[in-house]
Amino acid sequence: MTRLNNANLGRLAPEVATPRYDRGAVTPGIVHFGVGGFHRAHQAMYLDEMMNRGEALDWGIVGVGVMPGDRRMQEALAAQDHLYTLVVKHPDGRREPRVIGSMIDYLFAPDDPEAVIARMVDPATRIVSLTVTEGGYNFHPVSGAFDLDTPEVQHDLAHPASPKTTFGLITEALARRRERGLAPFTVMSCDNIQGNGEVAHRMFTAYARARDGELGAWVAAEVAFPNSMVDRITPVTAPADIEELAGRFGVDDAWPVVCEPFTQWVLEDRFVAGRPAFEAVGVQVVDDVEPYELMKLRLLNASHQALCYFGYLAGYRYAHEVCRDPLFVDFLLDYMRREGSPTLAPVPGVDLEQYRLTLIERFANPEIKDTLARLCAESSDRIPKWLLPVIREQLAKGGEIHRSAAVVASWARYAEGVDERGEPIEVVDRLKDDLRRLAARNREQPAAFIENRELFGDLAESERFRTAYLETLTSLHERGARATLEALVSVRGCA
């Protein structure tokens, strides 16, 4: 078995693709916050592909970890020269391993925030990118306002030169560039949020204005925040993935990444300090990302929510198990065709029916083993952004909402913390205590969950939504998930 590092690249098995460029010639151009599996299977992979073509060698990635748990990633990558293996898992069982070399450093901000700031102040840094999850933008799920009252934000406003948050670190770097007469960098969000660039623009501007009005105005006017749509199913790396890579290919990698074959990146062409020629490696660089991102958020992401709670309650534990069950497939396609898709504008170059069928094929890939527990996690950050907009638009136009309301009901039932066999469910959510408290009242006060205005606004005041939600929640308690789905699928054209 060969330990993964620069010195050993030539010793790896021929089946393992390795960088075809001199990593010593790669210089930093991008600072990336949130070095998880998705970033390493997506943005870093695209940069590596460009470097393999002899391009973009001045766009090397410097990763940044801000959360305490990021230390482990920093240590793992540093020990192997920031190399890692990306393993594409094909549905037929084939594995396609490839060593990615586009990341050249990783800084752990709690140890040395000044080093992170200095890297971003360096004129060579022209893009600061983000995959900090839906909850990482610190905004209220209903009002959309930036939360200035968290202890971490308050600390950073009081101590701007020694920040702890992503907002504080990036804004301090921008402030220093402004003071020194340097042009700003582009802030590029790669998170699953509708209008992710616009959201980032609002949040960073709000933070900067709270710190200093003139700085906030400069950030609002001078810093580019392009929108993007990103897509690749990337499950959490399991111990079995590490063992398989070692046993099958002889690579000793402390933290490889596994993913599906499909990948997509649609990116708005709005940068203030240049960018790599991403289109050369298949990125769709467009003037308007919104049609693509709404398609993805309301079909792929919302369908993940549609399958995960019902699937978990019915006894499944993996997405591919759910999507090999014809009943669940019918329900998902009904949701996509009759509720999600009617809220979409035309998507240039995309056949929506083919896209919907491709999603089912992707979800059904047995090699990915995407857990329902992962898809069920952090629902309070996901449902309001991915599914509730569908319900609101359909209500406004008199369209169907029964299936969407059923998904919300399945979330409320899941949040009770016990499945249909009486086994405990570990609810993973930043609001889990509030959610479980409300869900505990599902039988006595069945509307309590959706009357939580922090998540649902005034949606519970819609009689159509309220009725559809209550019917499904009652059915889930009395008949169970499968019988409830059978009733939903049997009725076409329901309200």
GROMACS .gro file of C-alpha atoms in nm:
model
  495
    1MET     CA    1   0.000   0.000   0.000
    2THR     CA    2   0.130   0.345  -0.094
    3ARG     CA    3   0.085   0.650   0.125
    4LEU     CA    4  -0.055   0.941  -0.075
    5ASN     CA    5   0.186   1.235  -0.102
    6ASN     CA    6   0.386   1.419  -0.368
    7ALA     CA    7   0.684   1.186  -0.349
    8ASN     CA    8   0.472   0.875  -0.404
    9LEU     CA    9   0.256   0.988  -0.698
   10GLY     CA   10   0.473   0.791  -0.942
   11ARG     CA   11   0.434   0.476  -0.734
   12LEU     CA   12   0.055   0.458  -0.749
   13ALA     CA   13  -0.122   0.189  -0.951
   14PRO     CA   14  -0.177   0.275  -1.319
   15GLU     CA   15  -0.556   0.263  -1.262
   16VAL     CA   16  -0.522   0.569  -1.039
   17ALA     CA   17  -0.503   0.891  -1.243
   18THR     CA   18  -0.260   1.147  -1.105
   19PRO     CA   19  -0.192   1.515  -1.179
   20ARG     CA   20  -0.020   1.562  -1.516
   21TYR     CA   21   0.122   1.899  -1.414
   22ASP     CA   22   0.404   2.012  -1.192
   23ARG     CA   23   0.240   2.096  -0.860
   24GLY     CA   24   0.544   2.300  -0.768
   25ALA     CA   25   0.446   2.542  -1.044
   26VAL     CA   26   0.095   2.597  -0.903
   27THR     CA   27   0.051   2.931  -0.724
   28PRO     CA   28  -0.248   3.044  -0.515
   29GLY     CA   29  -0.532   3.236  -0.672
   30ILE     CA   30  -0.840   3.114  -0.484
   31VAL     CA   31  -0.908   3.101  -0.111
   32HIS     CA   32  -1.190   2.859  -0.031
   33PHE     CA   33  -1.393   2.848   0.291
   34GLY     CA   34  -1.563   2.516   0.371
   35VAL     CA   35  -1.340   2.233   0.247
   36GLY     CA   36  -1.586   1.948   0.266
   37GLY     CA   37  -1.650   1.656   0.036
   38PHE     CA   38  -1.859   1.857  -0.208
   39HIS     CA   39  -1.596   2.122  -0.275
   40ARG     CA   40  -1.334   1.854  -0.328
   41ALA     CA   41  -1.559   1.658  -0.568
   42HIS     CA   42  -1.667   1.968  -0.758
   43GLN     CA   43  -1.485   2.304  -0.774
   44ALA     CA   44  -1.143   2.159  -0.688
   45MET     CA   45  -1.197   1.885  -0.945
   46TYR     CA   46  -1.275   2.139  -1.219
   47LEU     CA   47  -0.957   2.333  -1.135
   48ASP     CA   48  -0.754   2.011  -1.140
   49GLU     CA   49  -0.896   1.931  -1.483
   50MET     CA   50  -0.787   2.271  -1.611
   51MET     CA   51  -0.440   2.224  -1.467
   52ASN     CA   52  -0.414   1.887  -1.640
   53ARG     CA   53  -0.465   2.082  -1.965
   54GLY     CA   54  -0.173   2.309  -1.875
   55GLU     CA   55  -0.402   2.597  -1.781
   56ALA     CA   56  -0.494   2.786  -1.461
   57LEU     CA   57  -0.170   2.705  -1.278
   58ASP     CA   58  -0.199   3.048  -1.112
   59TRP     CA   59  -0.540   2.956  -0.966
   60GLY     CA   60  -0.432   2.710  -0.698
   61ILE     CA   61  -0.669   2.670  -0.403
   62VAL     CA   62  -0.588   2.755  -0.044
   63GLY     CA   63  -0.849   2.595   0.178
   64VAL     CA   64  -0.969   2.753   0.501
   65GLY     CA   65  -1.138   2.584   0.795
   66VAL     CA   66  -1.328   2.796   1.047
   67MET     CA   67  -1.524   2.542   1.251
   68PRO     CA   68  -1.357   2.336   1.528
   69GLY     CA   69  -1.425   2.014   1.338
   70ASP     CA   70  -1.224   2.142   1.041
   71ARG     CA   71  -0.897   2.082   1.225
   72ARG     CA   72  -0.913   1.711   1.143
   73MET     CA   73  -0.945   1.784   0.771
   74GLN     CA   74  -0.654   2.030   0.787
   75GLU     CA   75  -0.431   1.776   0.958
   76ALA     CA   76  -0.528   1.493   0.720
   77LEU     CA   77  -0.461   1.697   0.407
   78ALA     CA   78  -0.140   1.856   0.535
   79ALA     CA   79   0.005   1.509   0.603
   80GLN     CA   80  -0.038   1.417   0.234
   81ASP     CA   81   0.070   1.744   0.072
   82HIS     CA   82  -0.295   1.846   0.030
   83LEU     CA   83  -0.353   1.567  -0.220
   84TYR     CA   84  -0.661   1.346  -0.199
   85THR     CA   85  -0.830   1.081  -0.407
   86LEU     CA   86  -1.164   1.143  -0.577
   87VAL     CA   87  -1.343   0.815  -0.646
   88VAL     CA   88  -1.630   0.820  -0.894
   89LYS     CA   89  -1.875   0.538  -0.820
   90HIS     CA   90  -2.055   0.413  -1.130
   91PRO     CA   91  -2.389   0.231  -1.099
   92ASP     CA   92  -2.241  -0.090  -1.246
   93GLY     CA   93  -1.985  -0.113  -0.966
   94ARG     CA   94  -1.691   0.039  -1.153
   95ARG     CA   95  -1.464   0.274  -0.962
   96GLU     CA   96  -1.276   0.563  -1.119
   97PRO     CA   97  -1.005   0.689  -0.879
   98ARG     CA   98  -0.822   1.012  -0.947
   99VAL     CA   99  -0.579   1.211  -0.736
  100ILE     CA  100  -0.667   1.581  -0.720
  101GLY     CA  101  -0.379   1.827  -0.686
  102SER     CA  102  -0.538   2.171  -0.724
  103MET     CA  103  -0.538   2.243  -0.350
  104ILE     CA  104  -0.194   2.359  -0.240
  105ASP     CA  105  -0.251   2.467   0.120
  106TYR     CA  106  -0.508   2.454   0.401
  107LEU     CA  107  -0.524   2.710   0.683
  108PHE     CA  108  -0.709   2.649   1.009
  109ALA     CA  109  -0.840   2.993   1.100
  110PRO     CA  110  -0.877   2.947   1.479
  111ASP     CA  111  -0.503   2.879   1.503
  112ASP     CA  112  -0.395   3.181   1.301
  113PRO     CA  113  -0.665   3.415   1.169
  114GLU     CA  114  -0.397   3.661   1.062
  115ALA     CA  115  -0.251   3.407   0.818
  116VAL     CA  116  -0.594   3.364   0.659
  117ILE     CA  117  -0.647   3.738   0.630
  118ALA     CA  118  -0.298   3.791   0.487
  119ARG     CA  119  -0.357   3.529   0.219
  120MET     CA  120  -0.676   3.707   0.109
  121VAL     CA  121  -0.509   4.050   0.117
  122ASP     CA  122  -0.238   3.924  -0.117
  123PRO     CA  123  -0.316   4.060  -0.467
  124ALA     CA  124  -0.265   3.709  -0.607
  125THR     CA  125  -0.595   3.611  -0.443
  126ARG     CA  126  -0.862   3.705  -0.693
  127ILE     CA  127  -1.148   3.478  -0.584
  128VAL     CA  128  -1.271   3.383  -0.237
  129SER     CA  129  -1.519   3.097  -0.268
  130LEU     CA  130  -1.763   2.942  -0.023
  131THR     CA  131  -1.927   2.609   0.051
  132VAL     CA  132  -2.036   2.681   0.407
  133THR     CA  133  -2.377   2.502   0.388
  134GLU     CA  134  -2.721   2.661   0.377
  135GLY     CA  135  -2.700   2.764   0.742
  136GLY     CA  136  -2.362   2.931   0.708
  137TYR     CA  137  -2.502   3.258   0.573
  138ASN     CA  138  -2.648   3.358   0.911
  139PHE     CA  139  -2.982   3.489   0.787
  140HIS     CA  140  -3.335   3.450   0.917
  141PRO     CA  141  -3.524   3.177   0.723
  142VAL     CA  142  -3.838   3.392   0.682
  143SER     CA  143  -3.725   3.756   0.685
  144GLY     CA  144  -3.390   3.694   0.516
  145ALA     CA  145  -3.223   3.952   0.742
  146PHE     CA  146  -2.864   3.906   0.860
  147ASP     CA  147  -2.845   3.812   1.228
  148LEU     CA  148  -2.615   4.062   1.395
  149ASP     CA  149  -2.686   3.933   1.744
  150THR     CA  150  -2.500   3.602   1.748
  151PRO     CA  151  -2.209   3.598   1.996
  152GLU     CA  152  -1.958   3.523   1.721
  153VAL     CA  153  -2.072   3.813   1.504
  154GLN     CA  154  -2.075   4.045   1.804
  155HIS     CA  155  -1.718   3.939   1.883
  156ASP     CA  156  -1.602   4.009   1.530
  157LEU     CA  157  -1.765   4.353   1.521
  158ALA     CA  158  -1.591   4.437   1.847
  159HIS     CA  159  -1.256   4.285   1.743
  160PRO     CA  160  -1.235   4.319   1.363
  161ALA     CA  161  -0.861   4.246   1.348
  162SER     CA  162  -0.899   3.906   1.517
  163PRO     CA  163  -1.220   3.763   1.373
  164LYS     CA  164  -1.369   3.419   1.428
  165THR     CA  165  -1.635   3.399   1.157
  166THR     CA  166  -1.622   3.370   0.780
  167PHE     CA  167  -1.788   3.713   0.760
  168GLY     CA  168  -1.532   3.869   0.989
  169LEU     CA  169  -1.232   3.714   0.815
  170ILE     CA  170  -1.338   3.802   0.461
  171THR     CA  171  -1.457   4.151   0.549
  172GLU     CA  172  -1.132   4.231   0.733
  173ALA     CA  173  -0.937   4.123   0.425
  174LEU     CA  174  -1.155   4.342   0.203
  175ALA     CA  175  -1.113   4.635   0.443
  176ARG     CA  176  -0.734   4.605   0.428
  177ARG     CA  177  -0.735   4.582   0.049
  178ARG     CA  178  -0.946   4.898   0.035
  179GLU     CA  179  -0.713   5.080   0.277
  180ARG     CA  180  -0.411   4.982   0.065
  181GLY     CA  181  -0.568   5.082  -0.264
  182LEU     CA  182  -0.594   4.722  -0.387
  183ALA     CA  183  -0.881   4.601  -0.599
  184PRO     CA  184  -1.128   4.367  -0.423
  185PHE     CA  185  -1.156   3.997  -0.495
  186THR     CA  186  -1.471   3.822  -0.611
  187VAL     CA  187  -1.676   3.634  -0.350
  188MET     CA  188  -1.811   3.321  -0.522
  189SER     CA  189  -2.077   3.120  -0.340
  190CYS     CA  190  -2.113   2.753  -0.431
  191ASP     CA  191  -2.391   2.668  -0.184
  192ASN     CA  192  -2.740   2.533  -0.244
  193ILE     CA  193  -2.928   2.857  -0.190
  194GLN     CA  194  -3.152   3.028  -0.442
  195GLY     CA  195  -2.964   3.332  -0.565
  196ASN     CA  196  -2.660   3.228  -0.363
  197GLY     CA  197  -2.450   3.516  -0.492
  198GLU     CA  198  -2.724   3.767  -0.414
  199VAL     CA  199  -2.765   3.619  -0.066
  200ALA     CA  200  -2.389   3.641  -0.007
  201HIS     CA  201  -2.395   4.001  -0.132
  202ARG     CA  202  -2.670   4.096   0.113
  203MET     CA  203  -2.513   3.918   0.409
  204PHE     CA  204  -2.158   4.044   0.363
  205THR     CA  205  -2.280   4.394   0.291
  206ALA     CA  206  -2.498   4.390   0.603
  207TYR     CA  207  -2.205   4.276   0.815
  208ALA     CA  208  -1.968   4.531   0.661
  209ARG     CA  209  -2.218   4.815   0.713
  210ALA     CA  210  -2.262   4.713   1.077
  211ARG     CA  211  -1.886   4.744   1.112
  212ASP     CA  212  -1.844   5.066   0.915
  213GLY     CA  213  -2.090   5.244   0.690
  214GLU     CA  214  -1.837   5.350   0.428
  215LEU     CA  215  -1.685   5.002   0.415
  216GLY     CA  216  -2.031   4.854   0.367
  217ALA     CA  217  -2.104   5.091   0.079
  218TRP     CA  218  -1.770   4.998  -0.084
  219VAL     CA  219  -1.839   4.625  -0.051
  220ALA     CA  220  -2.188   4.671  -0.196
  221ALA     CA  221  -2.058   4.868  -0.494
  222GLU     CA  222  -1.720   4.713  -0.572
  223VAL     CA  223  -1.721   4.344  -0.477
  224ALA     CA  224  -1.871   4.094  -0.723
  225PHE     CA  225  -2.088   3.811  -0.592
  226PRO     CA  226  -2.176   3.589  -0.891
  227ASN     CA  227  -2.465   3.345  -0.865
  228SER     CA  228  -2.402   2.979  -0.934
  229MET     CA  229  -2.576   2.643  -0.948
  230VAL     CA  230  -2.375   2.341  -0.840
  231ASP     CA  231  -2.468   1.975  -0.853
  232ARG     CA  232  -2.298   1.649  -0.768
  233ILE     CA  233  -2.419   1.392  -0.516
  234THR     CA  234  -2.131   1.353  -0.272
  235PRO     CA  235  -2.204   1.138   0.032
  236VAL     CA  236  -2.000   1.157   0.348
  237THR     CA  237  -1.681   0.950   0.318
  238ALA     CA  238  -1.731   0.625   0.510
  239PRO     CA  239  -1.462   0.404   0.666
  240ALA     CA  240  -1.552   0.144   0.403
  241ASP     CA  241  -1.457   0.392   0.128
  242ILE     CA  242  -1.111   0.438   0.279
  243GLU     CA  243  -1.069   0.062   0.314
  244GLU     CA  244  -1.186  -0.007  -0.041
  245LEU     CA  245  -0.945   0.250  -0.187
  246ALA     CA  246  -0.660   0.087   0.003
  247GLY     CA  247  -0.759  -0.271  -0.076
  248ARG     CA  248  -0.862  -0.228  -0.438
  249PHE     CA  249  -0.609   0.030  -0.556
  250GLY     CA  250  -0.337   0.028  -0.290
  251VAL     CA  251  -0.379   0.396  -0.198
  252ASP     CA  252  -0.341   0.496   0.166
  253ASP     CA  253  -0.549   0.815   0.177
  254ALA     CA  254  -0.670   0.949   0.512
  255TRP     CA  255  -0.970   1.129   0.364
  256PRO     CA  256  -1.072   1.045   0.006
  257VAL     CA  257  -1.396   1.166  -0.150
  258VAL     CA  258  -1.659   0.955  -0.325
  259CYS     CA  259  -1.921   1.086  -0.567
  260GLU     CA  260  -2.156   1.002  -0.851
  261PRO     CA  261  -2.053   1.033  -1.219
  262PHE     CA  262  -2.287   1.329  -1.285
  263THR     CA  263  -2.157   1.681  -1.229
  264GLN     CA  264  -2.290   2.024  -1.325
  265TRP     CA  265  -2.184   2.381  -1.256
  266VAL     CA  266  -2.366   2.683  -1.396
  267LEU     CA  267  -2.187   3.007  -1.318
  268GLU     CA  268  -2.273   3.372  -1.373
  269ASP     CA  269  -1.999   3.554  -1.560
  270ARG     CA  270  -1.948   3.837  -1.311
  271PHE     CA  271  -1.596   3.868  -1.168
  272VAL     CA  272  -1.398   4.178  -1.073
  273ALA     CA  273  -1.044   4.039  -1.087
  274GLY     CA  274  -1.055   3.775  -1.359
  275ARG     CA  275  -1.137   3.405  -1.340
  276PRO     CA  276  -1.017   3.073  -1.476
  277ALA     CA  277  -1.159   2.976  -1.817
  278PHE     CA  278  -1.402   2.736  -1.651
  279GLU     CA  279  -1.600   2.684  -1.972
  280ALA     CA  280  -1.302   2.490  -2.114
  281VAL     CA  281  -1.381   2.202  -1.876
  282GLY     CA  282  -1.759   2.194  -1.909
  283VAL     CA  283  -1.878   2.467  -1.672
  284GLN     CA  284  -2.179   2.650  -1.815
  285VAL     CA  285  -2.084   3.018  -1.789
  286VAL     CA  286  -2.403   3.218  -1.845
  287ASP     CA  287  -2.556   3.562  -1.802
  288ASP     CA  288  -2.847   3.437  -1.586
  289VAL     CA  289  -2.821   3.139  -1.351
  290GLU     CA  290  -3.170   3.162  -1.203
  291PRO     CA  291  -3.355   2.920  -1.438
  292TYR     CA  292  -3.094   2.651  -1.374
  293GLU     CA  293  -3.073   2.702  -1.000
  294LEU     CA  294  -3.452   2.696  -0.956
  295MET     CA  295  -3.466   2.375  -1.159
  296LYS     CA  296  -3.208   2.215  -0.933
  297LEU     CA  297  -3.339   2.346  -0.601
  298ARG     CA  298  -3.705   2.266  -0.672
  299LEU     CA  299  -3.656   1.936  -0.848
  300LEU     CA  300  -3.338   1.773  -0.716
  301ASN     CA  301  -3.307   1.926  -0.368
  302ALA     CA  302  -3.677   1.936  -0.292
  303SER     CA  303  -3.712   1.577  -0.419
  304HIS     CA  304  -3.443   1.471  -0.174
  305GLN     CA  305  -3.670   1.610   0.098
  306ALA     CA  306  -3.969   1.438  -0.059
  307LEU     CA  307  -3.803   1.098  -0.040
  308CYS     CA  308  -3.601   1.113   0.281
  309TYR     CA  309  -3.862   1.148   0.559
  310PHE     CA  310  -4.120   0.919   0.401
  311GLY     CA  311  -3.843   0.673   0.316
  312TYR     CA  312  -3.696   0.674   0.667
  313LEU     CA  313  -4.035   0.629   0.831
  314ALA     CA  314  -4.109   0.340   0.595
  315GLY     CA  315  -3.793   0.161   0.705
  316TYR     CA  316  -3.546   0.250   0.433
  317ARG     CA  317  -3.205   0.393   0.520
  318TYR     CA  318  -3.052   0.476   0.179
  319ALA     CA  319  -3.171   0.691  -0.110
  320HIS     CA  320  -3.113   0.416  -0.366
  321GLU     CA  321  -3.345   0.182  -0.174
  322VAL     CA  322  -3.622   0.440  -0.189
  323CYS     CA  323  -3.573   0.509  -0.559
  324ARG     CA  324  -3.591   0.140  -0.650
  325ASP     CA  325  -3.940   0.127  -0.500
  326PRO     CA  326  -4.200   0.202  -0.772
  327LEU     CA  327  -4.438   0.363  -0.522
  328PHE     CA  328  -4.180   0.620  -0.416
  329VAL     CA  329  -4.071   0.681  -0.776
  330ASP     CA  330  -4.432   0.753  -0.873
  331PHE     CA  331  -4.465   0.997  -0.583
  332LEU     CA  332  -4.141   1.176  -0.669
  333LEU     CA  333  -4.226   1.209  -1.037
  334ASP     CA  334  -4.575   1.332  -0.949
  335TYR     CA  335  -4.425   1.598  -0.725
  336MET     CA  336  -4.173   1.705  -0.988
  337ARG     CA  337  -4.417   1.707  -1.278
  338ARG     CA  338  -4.726   1.852  -1.111
  339GLU     CA  339  -4.591   2.080  -0.839
  340GLY     CA  340  -4.219   2.156  -0.875
  341SER     CA  341  -4.196   2.200  -1.253
  342PRO     CA  342  -4.496   2.434  -1.291
  343THR     CA  343  -4.306   2.693  -1.084
  344LEU     CA  344  -4.012   2.695  -1.328
  345ALA     CA  345  -3.944   2.926  -1.619
  346PRO     CA  346  -3.802   2.768  -1.937
  347VAL     CA  347  -3.447   2.644  -1.879
  348PRO     CA  348  -3.226   2.704  -2.184
  349GLY     CA  349  -3.097   2.383  -2.337
  350VAL     CA  350  -3.268   2.152  -2.085
  351ASP     CA  351  -3.538   1.891  -2.150
  352LEU     CA  352  -3.716   1.893  -1.814
  353GLU     CA  353  -3.870   1.549  -1.852
  354GLN     CA  354  -3.531   1.398  -1.928
  355TYR     CA  355  -3.386   1.590  -1.633
  356ARG     CA  356  -3.654   1.448  -1.402
  357LEU     CA  357  -3.593   1.091  -1.518
  358THR     CA  358  -3.217   1.140  -1.486
  359LEU     CA  359  -3.267   1.249  -1.125
  360ILE     CA  360  -3.443   0.922  -1.046
  361GLU     CA  361  -3.157   0.729  -1.209
  362ARG     CA  362  -2.902   0.926  -1.005
  363PHE     CA  363  -3.088   0.876  -0.679
  364ALA     CA  364  -3.113   0.501  -0.753
  365ASN     CA  365  -2.736   0.452  -0.796
  366PRO     CA  366  -2.667   0.171  -0.544
  367GLU     CA  367  -2.295   0.242  -0.531
  368ILE     CA  368  -2.333   0.590  -0.382
  369LYS     CA  369  -2.511   0.469  -0.069
  370ASP     CA  370  -2.635   0.816   0.015
  371THR     CA  371  -2.792   0.787   0.358
  372LEU     CA  372  -3.140   0.917   0.431
  373ALA     CA  373  -3.004   1.042   0.763
  374ARG     CA  374  -2.779   1.283   0.569
  375LEU     CA  375  -3.069   1.403   0.356
  376CYS     CA  376  -3.290   1.446   0.664
  377ALA     CA  377  -3.031   1.657   0.847
  378GLU     CA  378  -3.060   2.034   0.889
  379SER     CA  379  -3.414   2.039   0.754
  380SER     CA  380  -3.488   2.380   0.902
  381ASP     CA  381  -3.224   2.525   0.668
  382ARG     CA  382  -3.346   2.326   0.367
  383ILE     CA  383  -3.726   2.303   0.360
  384PRO     CA  384  -3.780   2.684   0.380
  385LYS     CA  385  -3.543   2.742   0.087
  386TRP     CA  386  -3.623   2.448  -0.139
  387LEU     CA  387  -3.984   2.344  -0.084
  388LEU     CA  388  -4.183   2.626   0.075
  389PRO     CA  389  -4.130   2.856  -0.228
  390VAL     CA  390  -4.295   2.588  -0.443
  391ILE     CA  391  -4.595   2.576  -0.209
  392ARG     CA  392  -4.629   2.954  -0.204
  393GLU     CA  393  -4.611   2.989  -0.582
  394GLN     CA  394  -4.857   2.707  -0.639
  395LEU     CA  395  -5.100   2.856  -0.387
  396ALA     CA  396  -5.074   3.194  -0.560
  397LYS     CA  397  -5.160   3.048  -0.900
  398GLY     CA  398  -5.414   2.790  -0.782
  399GLY     CA  399  -5.185   2.496  -0.859
  400GLU     CA  400  -5.150   2.162  -0.683
  401ILE     CA  401  -4.981   2.157  -0.341
  402HIS     CA  402  -5.098   1.829  -0.188
  403ARG     CA  403  -4.768   1.643  -0.233
  404SER     CA  404  -4.555   1.936  -0.114
  405ALA     CA  405  -4.774   1.970   0.194
  406ALA     CA  406  -4.733   1.597   0.250
  407VAL     CA  407  -4.354   1.635   0.250
  408VAL     CA  408  -4.382   1.899   0.523
  409ALA     CA  409  -4.606   1.663   0.721
  410SER     CA  410  -4.355   1.381   0.682
  411TRP     CA  411  -4.087   1.615   0.822
  412ALA     CA  412  -4.310   1.693   1.122
  413ARG     CA  413  -4.368   1.322   1.180
  414TYR     CA  414  -3.993   1.248   1.148
  415ALA     CA  415  -3.916   1.526   1.397
  416GLU     CA  416  -4.110   1.334   1.662
  417GLY     CA  417  -3.789   1.132   1.696
  418VAL     CA  418  -3.939   0.781   1.674
  419ASP     CA  419  -3.994   0.575   1.359
  420GLU     CA  420  -4.285   0.344   1.283
  421ARG     CA  421  -4.111   0.051   1.451
  422GLY     CA  422  -4.066   0.245   1.772
  423GLU     CA  423  -3.694   0.293   1.711
  424PRO     CA  424  -3.540   0.628   1.804
  425ILE     CA  425  -3.452   0.879   1.531
  426GLU     CA  426  -3.155   1.105   1.583
  427VAL     CA  427  -3.280   1.442   1.462
  428VAL     CA  428  -2.986   1.648   1.337
  429ASP     CA  429  -3.079   2.013   1.310
  430ARG     CA  430  -2.964   2.341   1.460
  431LEU     CA  431  -3.325   2.387   1.581
  432LYS     CA  432  -3.378   2.027   1.689
  433ASP     CA  433  -3.496   2.112   2.042
  434ASP     CA  434  -3.765   2.347   1.913
  435LEU     CA  435  -3.864   2.105   1.637
  436ARG     CA  436  -3.898   1.811   1.872
  437ARG     CA  437  -4.096   2.021   2.119
  438LEU     CA  438  -4.344   2.119   1.847
  439ALA     CA  439  -4.356   1.771   1.695
  440ALA     CA  440  -4.440   1.625   2.037
  441ARG     CA  441  -4.774   1.809   2.006
  442ASN     CA  442  -4.855   1.662   1.663
  443ARG     CA  443  -5.145   1.448   1.787
  444GLU     CA  444  -5.304   1.693   2.033
  445GLN     CA  445  -5.235   2.016   1.838
  446PRO     CA  446  -5.158   1.892   1.486
  447ALA     CA  447  -5.110   2.239   1.337
  448ALA     CA  448  -4.852   2.349   1.597
  449PHE     CA  449  -4.555   2.252   1.379
  450ILE     CA  450  -4.656   2.468   1.082
  451GLU     CA  451  -4.768   2.755   1.306
  452ASN     CA  452  -4.401   2.818   1.382
  453ARG     CA  453  -4.363   3.152   1.207
  454GLU     CA  454  -3.985   3.141   1.236
  455LEU     CA  455  -3.989   2.871   0.968
  456PHE     CA  456  -4.325   2.896   0.791
  457GLY     CA  457  -4.422   3.262   0.813
  458ASP     CA  458  -4.798   3.291   0.757
  459LEU     CA  459  -4.826   2.971   0.553
  460ALA     CA  460  -5.045   2.804   0.816
  461GLU     CA  461  -5.310   3.067   0.747
  462SER     CA  462  -5.369   2.917   0.402
  463GLU     CA  463  -5.669   2.689   0.437
  464ARG     CA  464  -5.565   2.477   0.140
  465PHE     CA  465  -5.216   2.416   0.274
  466ARG     CA  466  -5.336   2.363   0.629
  467THR     CA  467  -5.596   2.107   0.523
  468ALA     CA  468  -5.356   1.912   0.301
  469TYR     CA  469  -5.091   1.911   0.574
  470LEU     CA  470  -5.329   1.793   0.846
  471GLU     CA  471  -5.474   1.517   0.627
  472THR     CA  472  -5.128   1.374   0.562
  473LEU     CA  473  -5.011   1.406   0.923
  474THR     CA  474  -5.323   1.225   1.044
  475SER     CA  475  -5.270   0.952   0.786
  476LEU     CA  476  -4.906   0.910   0.886
  477HIS     CA  477  -5.012   0.852   1.247
  478GLU     CA  478  -5.305   0.624   1.167
  479ARG     CA  479  -5.187   0.434   0.857
  480GLY     CA  480  -4.813   0.481   0.827
  481ALA     CA  481  -4.586   0.618   0.556
  482ARG     CA  482  -4.642   0.358   0.287
  483ALA     CA  483  -5.022   0.359   0.300
  484THR     CA  484  -5.016   0.739   0.305
  485LEU     CA  485  -4.804   0.746  -0.010
  486GLU     CA  486  -5.032   0.494  -0.181
  487ALA     CA  487  -5.326   0.727  -0.122
  488LEU     CA  488  -5.132   1.028  -0.248
  489VAL     CA  489  -5.015   0.853  -0.564
  490SER     CA  490  -5.359   0.716  -0.642
  491VAL     CA  491  -5.507   1.065  -0.664
  492ARG     CA  492  -5.401   1.261  -0.972
  493GLY     CA  493  -5.490   1.627  -0.994
  494CYS     CA  494  -5.557   1.669  -0.622
  495ALA     CA  495  -5.542   2.018  -0.475
   0.00000   0.00000   0.00000
